[in-house]
PDB file of C-alpha atoms in Angstrom:
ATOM      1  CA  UNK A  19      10.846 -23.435  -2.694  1.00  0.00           C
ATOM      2  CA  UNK A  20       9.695 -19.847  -3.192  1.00  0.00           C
ATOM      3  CA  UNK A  21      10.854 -19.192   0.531  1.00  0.00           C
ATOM      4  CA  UNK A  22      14.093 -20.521  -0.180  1.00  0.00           C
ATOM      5  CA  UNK A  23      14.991 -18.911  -3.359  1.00  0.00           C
ATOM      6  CA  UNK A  24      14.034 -15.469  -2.031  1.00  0.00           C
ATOM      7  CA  UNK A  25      16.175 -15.814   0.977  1.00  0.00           C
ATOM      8  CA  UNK A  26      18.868 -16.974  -1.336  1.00  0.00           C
ATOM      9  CA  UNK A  27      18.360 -13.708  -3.721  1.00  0.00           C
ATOM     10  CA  UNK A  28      17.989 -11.534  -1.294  1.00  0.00           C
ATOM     11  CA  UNK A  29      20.987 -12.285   0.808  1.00  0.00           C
ATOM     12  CA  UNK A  30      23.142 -11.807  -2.501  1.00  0.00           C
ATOM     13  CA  UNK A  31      21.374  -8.717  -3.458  1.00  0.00           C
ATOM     14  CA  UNK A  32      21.920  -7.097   0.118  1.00  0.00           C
ATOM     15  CA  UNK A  33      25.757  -8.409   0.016  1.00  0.00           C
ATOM     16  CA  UNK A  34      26.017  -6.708  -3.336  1.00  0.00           C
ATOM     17  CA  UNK A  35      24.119  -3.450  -2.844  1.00  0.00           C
ATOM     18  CA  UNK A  36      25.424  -2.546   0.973  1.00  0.00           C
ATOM     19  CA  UNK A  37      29.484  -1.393  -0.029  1.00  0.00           C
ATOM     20  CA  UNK A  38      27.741   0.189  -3.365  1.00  0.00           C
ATOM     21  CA  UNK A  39      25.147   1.846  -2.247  1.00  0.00           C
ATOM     22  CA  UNK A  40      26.435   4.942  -2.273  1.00  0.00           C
ATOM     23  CA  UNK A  41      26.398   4.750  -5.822  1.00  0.00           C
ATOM     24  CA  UNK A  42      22.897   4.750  -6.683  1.00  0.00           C
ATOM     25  CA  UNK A  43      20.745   8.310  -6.535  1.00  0.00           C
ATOM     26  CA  UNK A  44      17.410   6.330  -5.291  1.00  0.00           C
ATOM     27  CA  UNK A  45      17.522   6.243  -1.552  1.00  0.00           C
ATOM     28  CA  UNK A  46      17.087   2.263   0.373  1.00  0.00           C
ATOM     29  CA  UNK A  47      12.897   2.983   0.937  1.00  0.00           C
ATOM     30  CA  UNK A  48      12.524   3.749  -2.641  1.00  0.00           C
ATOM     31  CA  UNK A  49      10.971   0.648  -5.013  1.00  0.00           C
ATOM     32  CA  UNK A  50      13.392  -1.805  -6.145  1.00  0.00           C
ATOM     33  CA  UNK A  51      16.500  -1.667  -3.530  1.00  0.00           C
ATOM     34  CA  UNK A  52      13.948  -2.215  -0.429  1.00  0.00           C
ATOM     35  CA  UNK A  53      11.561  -4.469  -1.722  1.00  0.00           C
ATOM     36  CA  UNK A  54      14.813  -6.986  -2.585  1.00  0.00           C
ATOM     37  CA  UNK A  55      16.710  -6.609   0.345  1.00  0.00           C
ATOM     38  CA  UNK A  56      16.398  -8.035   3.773  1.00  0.00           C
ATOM     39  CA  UNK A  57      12.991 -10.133   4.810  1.00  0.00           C
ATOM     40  CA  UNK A  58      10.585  -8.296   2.215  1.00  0.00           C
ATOM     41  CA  UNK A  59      11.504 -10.203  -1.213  1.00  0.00           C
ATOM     42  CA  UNK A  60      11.183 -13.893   0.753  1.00  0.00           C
ATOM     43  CA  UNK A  61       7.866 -12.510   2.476  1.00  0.00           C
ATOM     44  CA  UNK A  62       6.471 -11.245  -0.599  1.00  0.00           C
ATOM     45  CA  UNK A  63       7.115 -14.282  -2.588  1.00  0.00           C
ATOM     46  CA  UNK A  64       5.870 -16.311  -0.153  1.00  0.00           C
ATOM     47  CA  UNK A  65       2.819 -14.520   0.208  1.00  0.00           C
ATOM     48  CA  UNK A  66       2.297 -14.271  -3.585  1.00  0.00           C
ATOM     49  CA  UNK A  67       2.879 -18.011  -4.011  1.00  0.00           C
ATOM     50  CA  UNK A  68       0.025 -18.788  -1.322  1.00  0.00           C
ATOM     51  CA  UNK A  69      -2.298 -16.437  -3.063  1.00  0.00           C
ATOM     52  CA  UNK A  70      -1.589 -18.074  -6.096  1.00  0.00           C
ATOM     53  CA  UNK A  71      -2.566 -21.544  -4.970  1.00  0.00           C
ATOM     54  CA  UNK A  72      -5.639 -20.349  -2.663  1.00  0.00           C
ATOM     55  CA  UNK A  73      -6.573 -18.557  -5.867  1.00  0.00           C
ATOM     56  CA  UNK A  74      -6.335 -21.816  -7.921  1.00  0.00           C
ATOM     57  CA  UNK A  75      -8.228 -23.698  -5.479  1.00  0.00           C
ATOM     58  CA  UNK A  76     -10.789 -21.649  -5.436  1.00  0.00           C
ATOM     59  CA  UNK A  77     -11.373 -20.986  -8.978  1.00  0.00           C
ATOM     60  CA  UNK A  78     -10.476 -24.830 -10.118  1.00  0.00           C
ATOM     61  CA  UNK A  79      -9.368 -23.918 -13.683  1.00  0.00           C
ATOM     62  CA  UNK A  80      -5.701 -23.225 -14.918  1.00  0.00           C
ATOM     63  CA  UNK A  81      -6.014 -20.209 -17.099  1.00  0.00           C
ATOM     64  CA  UNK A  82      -8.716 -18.179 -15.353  1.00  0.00           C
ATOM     65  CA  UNK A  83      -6.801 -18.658 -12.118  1.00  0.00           C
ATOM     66  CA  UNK A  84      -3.494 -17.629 -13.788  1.00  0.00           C
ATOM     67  CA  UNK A  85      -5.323 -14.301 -14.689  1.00  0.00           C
ATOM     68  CA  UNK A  86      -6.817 -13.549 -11.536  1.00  0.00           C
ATOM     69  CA  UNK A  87      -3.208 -14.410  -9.655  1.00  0.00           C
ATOM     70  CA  UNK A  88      -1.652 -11.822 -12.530  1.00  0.00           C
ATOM     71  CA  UNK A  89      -4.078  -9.320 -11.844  1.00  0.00           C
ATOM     72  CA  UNK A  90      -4.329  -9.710  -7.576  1.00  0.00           C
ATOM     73  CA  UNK A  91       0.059  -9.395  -8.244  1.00  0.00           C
ATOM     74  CA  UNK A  92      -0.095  -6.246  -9.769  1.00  0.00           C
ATOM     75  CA  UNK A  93      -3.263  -5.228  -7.408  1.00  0.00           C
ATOM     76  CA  UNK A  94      -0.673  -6.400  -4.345  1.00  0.00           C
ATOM     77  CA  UNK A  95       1.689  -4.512  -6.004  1.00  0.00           C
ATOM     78  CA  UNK A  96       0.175  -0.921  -6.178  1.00  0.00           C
ATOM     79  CA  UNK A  97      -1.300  -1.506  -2.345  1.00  0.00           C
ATOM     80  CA  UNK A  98       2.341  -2.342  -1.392  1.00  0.00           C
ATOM     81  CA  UNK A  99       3.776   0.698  -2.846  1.00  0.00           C
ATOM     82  CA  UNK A 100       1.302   2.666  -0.903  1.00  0.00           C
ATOM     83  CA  UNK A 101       2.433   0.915   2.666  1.00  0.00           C
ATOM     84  CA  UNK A 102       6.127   1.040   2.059  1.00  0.00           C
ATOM     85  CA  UNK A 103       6.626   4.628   2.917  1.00  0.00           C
ATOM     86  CA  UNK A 104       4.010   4.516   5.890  1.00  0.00           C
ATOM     87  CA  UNK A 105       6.122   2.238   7.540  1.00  0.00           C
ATOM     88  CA  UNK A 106       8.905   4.594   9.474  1.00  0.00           C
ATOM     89  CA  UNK A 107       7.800   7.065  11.610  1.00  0.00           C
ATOM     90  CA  UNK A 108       8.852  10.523  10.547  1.00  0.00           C
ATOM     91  CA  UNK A 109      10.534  12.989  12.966  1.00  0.00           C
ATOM     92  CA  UNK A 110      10.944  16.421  12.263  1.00  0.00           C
ATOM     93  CA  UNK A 111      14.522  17.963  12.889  1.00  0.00           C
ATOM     94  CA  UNK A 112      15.263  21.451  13.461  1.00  0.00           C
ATOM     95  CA  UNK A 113      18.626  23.273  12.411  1.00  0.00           C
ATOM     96  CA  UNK A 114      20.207  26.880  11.678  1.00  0.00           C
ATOM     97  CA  UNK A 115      19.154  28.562   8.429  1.00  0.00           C
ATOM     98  CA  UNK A 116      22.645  29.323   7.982  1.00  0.00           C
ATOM     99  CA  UNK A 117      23.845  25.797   9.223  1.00  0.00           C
ATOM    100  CA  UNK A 118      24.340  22.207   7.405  1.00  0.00           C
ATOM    101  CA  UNK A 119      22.284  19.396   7.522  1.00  0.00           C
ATOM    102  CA  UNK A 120      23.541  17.238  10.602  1.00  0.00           C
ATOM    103  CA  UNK A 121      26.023  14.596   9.659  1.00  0.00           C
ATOM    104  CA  UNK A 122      23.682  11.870  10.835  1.00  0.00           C
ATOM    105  CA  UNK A 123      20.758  12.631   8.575  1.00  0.00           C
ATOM    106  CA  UNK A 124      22.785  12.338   5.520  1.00  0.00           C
ATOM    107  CA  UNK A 125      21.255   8.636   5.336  1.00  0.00           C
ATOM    108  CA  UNK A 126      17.616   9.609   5.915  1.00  0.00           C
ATOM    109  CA  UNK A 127      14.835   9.381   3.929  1.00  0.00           C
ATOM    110  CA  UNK A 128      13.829  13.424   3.617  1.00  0.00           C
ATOM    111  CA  UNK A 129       9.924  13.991   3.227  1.00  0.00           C
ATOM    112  CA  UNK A 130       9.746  17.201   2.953  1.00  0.00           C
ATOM    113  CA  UNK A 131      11.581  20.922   3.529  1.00  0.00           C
ATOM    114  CA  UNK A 132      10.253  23.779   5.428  1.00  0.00           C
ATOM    115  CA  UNK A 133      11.310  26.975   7.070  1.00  0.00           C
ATOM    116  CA  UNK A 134      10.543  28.048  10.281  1.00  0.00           C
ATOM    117  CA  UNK A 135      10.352  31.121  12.557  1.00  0.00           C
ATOM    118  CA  UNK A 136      11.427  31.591  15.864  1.00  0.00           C
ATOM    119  CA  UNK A 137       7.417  31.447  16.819  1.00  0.00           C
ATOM    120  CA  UNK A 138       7.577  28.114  15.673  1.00  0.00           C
ATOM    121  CA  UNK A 139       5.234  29.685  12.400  1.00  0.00           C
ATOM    122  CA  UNK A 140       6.337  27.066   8.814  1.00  0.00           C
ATOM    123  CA  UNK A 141       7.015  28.457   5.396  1.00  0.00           C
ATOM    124  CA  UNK A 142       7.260  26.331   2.874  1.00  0.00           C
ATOM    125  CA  UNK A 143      10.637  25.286   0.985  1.00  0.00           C
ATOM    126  CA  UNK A 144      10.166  28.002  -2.089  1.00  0.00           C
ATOM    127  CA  UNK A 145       8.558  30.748  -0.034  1.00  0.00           C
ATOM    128  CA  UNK A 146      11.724  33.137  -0.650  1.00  0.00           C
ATOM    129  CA  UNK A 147      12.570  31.709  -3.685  1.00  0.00           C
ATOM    130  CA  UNK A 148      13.384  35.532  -5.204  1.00  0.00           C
ATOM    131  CA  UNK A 149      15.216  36.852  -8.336  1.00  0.00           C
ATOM    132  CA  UNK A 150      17.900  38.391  -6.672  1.00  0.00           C
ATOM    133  CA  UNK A 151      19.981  37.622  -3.612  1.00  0.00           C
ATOM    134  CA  UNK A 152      19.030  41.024  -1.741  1.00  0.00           C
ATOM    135  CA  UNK A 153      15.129  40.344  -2.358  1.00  0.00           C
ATOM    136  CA  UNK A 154      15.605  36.917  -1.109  1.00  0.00           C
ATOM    137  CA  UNK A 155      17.319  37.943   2.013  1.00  0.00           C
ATOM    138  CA  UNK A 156      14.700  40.530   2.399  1.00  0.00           C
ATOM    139  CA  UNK A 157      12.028  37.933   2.472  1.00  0.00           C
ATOM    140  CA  UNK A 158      13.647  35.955   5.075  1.00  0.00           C
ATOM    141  CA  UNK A 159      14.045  38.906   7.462  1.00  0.00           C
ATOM    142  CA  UNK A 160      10.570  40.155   7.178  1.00  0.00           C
ATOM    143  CA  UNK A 161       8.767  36.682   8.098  1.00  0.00           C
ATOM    144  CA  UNK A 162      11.326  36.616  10.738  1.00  0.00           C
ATOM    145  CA  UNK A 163      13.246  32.685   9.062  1.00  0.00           C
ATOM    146  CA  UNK A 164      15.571  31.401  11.302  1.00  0.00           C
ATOM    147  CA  UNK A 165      15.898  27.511  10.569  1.00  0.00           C
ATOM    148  CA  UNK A 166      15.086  24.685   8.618  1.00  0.00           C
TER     149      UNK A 166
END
């Protein structure tokens, strides 16, 4: 039954969400939109409802094993939110400081900004973050920045 109604909810949230979700500022790995869409929601469910039992056949009492399945929820929960973003496998992409972001990273999950040298040397995002334009630019030609 829990198997069922989470493939059933999650098909209808991933109909819903996919023409709209250029609508919503939180990107598909964040929280809510992953965890409901595709296999995770039935998988989680399921795994949370065999917990749940193997917890109350362990522990042979209603209410104490209702606490315990609460608590190991939440626990699965916070371990969960930990593994989500460990799951892809991050590339890093190089392009011209005076260039755009390629077209075909506009959907990607961005984990962090840095500026580069033509060594190959990394600055980090707010390194000539400067009052004015001309100190700014200054900054960028003395550590030699060439691309993001």
């Amino acid at each position: 039954l829990a198997l069922l109604s989470g493939l059933v909810l999650s098909a209808a949230f991933t109909w819903w969400w996919e023409p709209h979700r250029s609508f919503f500022a939180s990107k598909w790995i964040e929280g809510a939109i992953f965890d409901n869409t595709g296999p995770v929601l039935p998988a989680s469910l399921l795994f949370l409802t065999a917990a749940g039992i193997t917890i109350g056949v362990l522990l042979r009492r209603t209410l104490p094993a209702m606490v315990v399945t609460f608590f190991f929820m939440i626990a699965a929960g916070v371990v969960w939110e930990e593994i989500r973003l460990r799951l892809g496998s991050p590339r890093m992409v190089t392009y011209p400081l005076d260039g755009e972001l390629p077209a075909r990273l506009h959907d990607s999950y961005e984990v962090d900004r840095w500026l580069g040298n033509a060594k190959g040397d990394l600055f980090g995002w707010g390194s000539c973050a400067e009052a004015t334009e001309q100190a700014q630019d200054a900054c960028i030609k003395e550590k030699g920045i060439v691309n993001h």
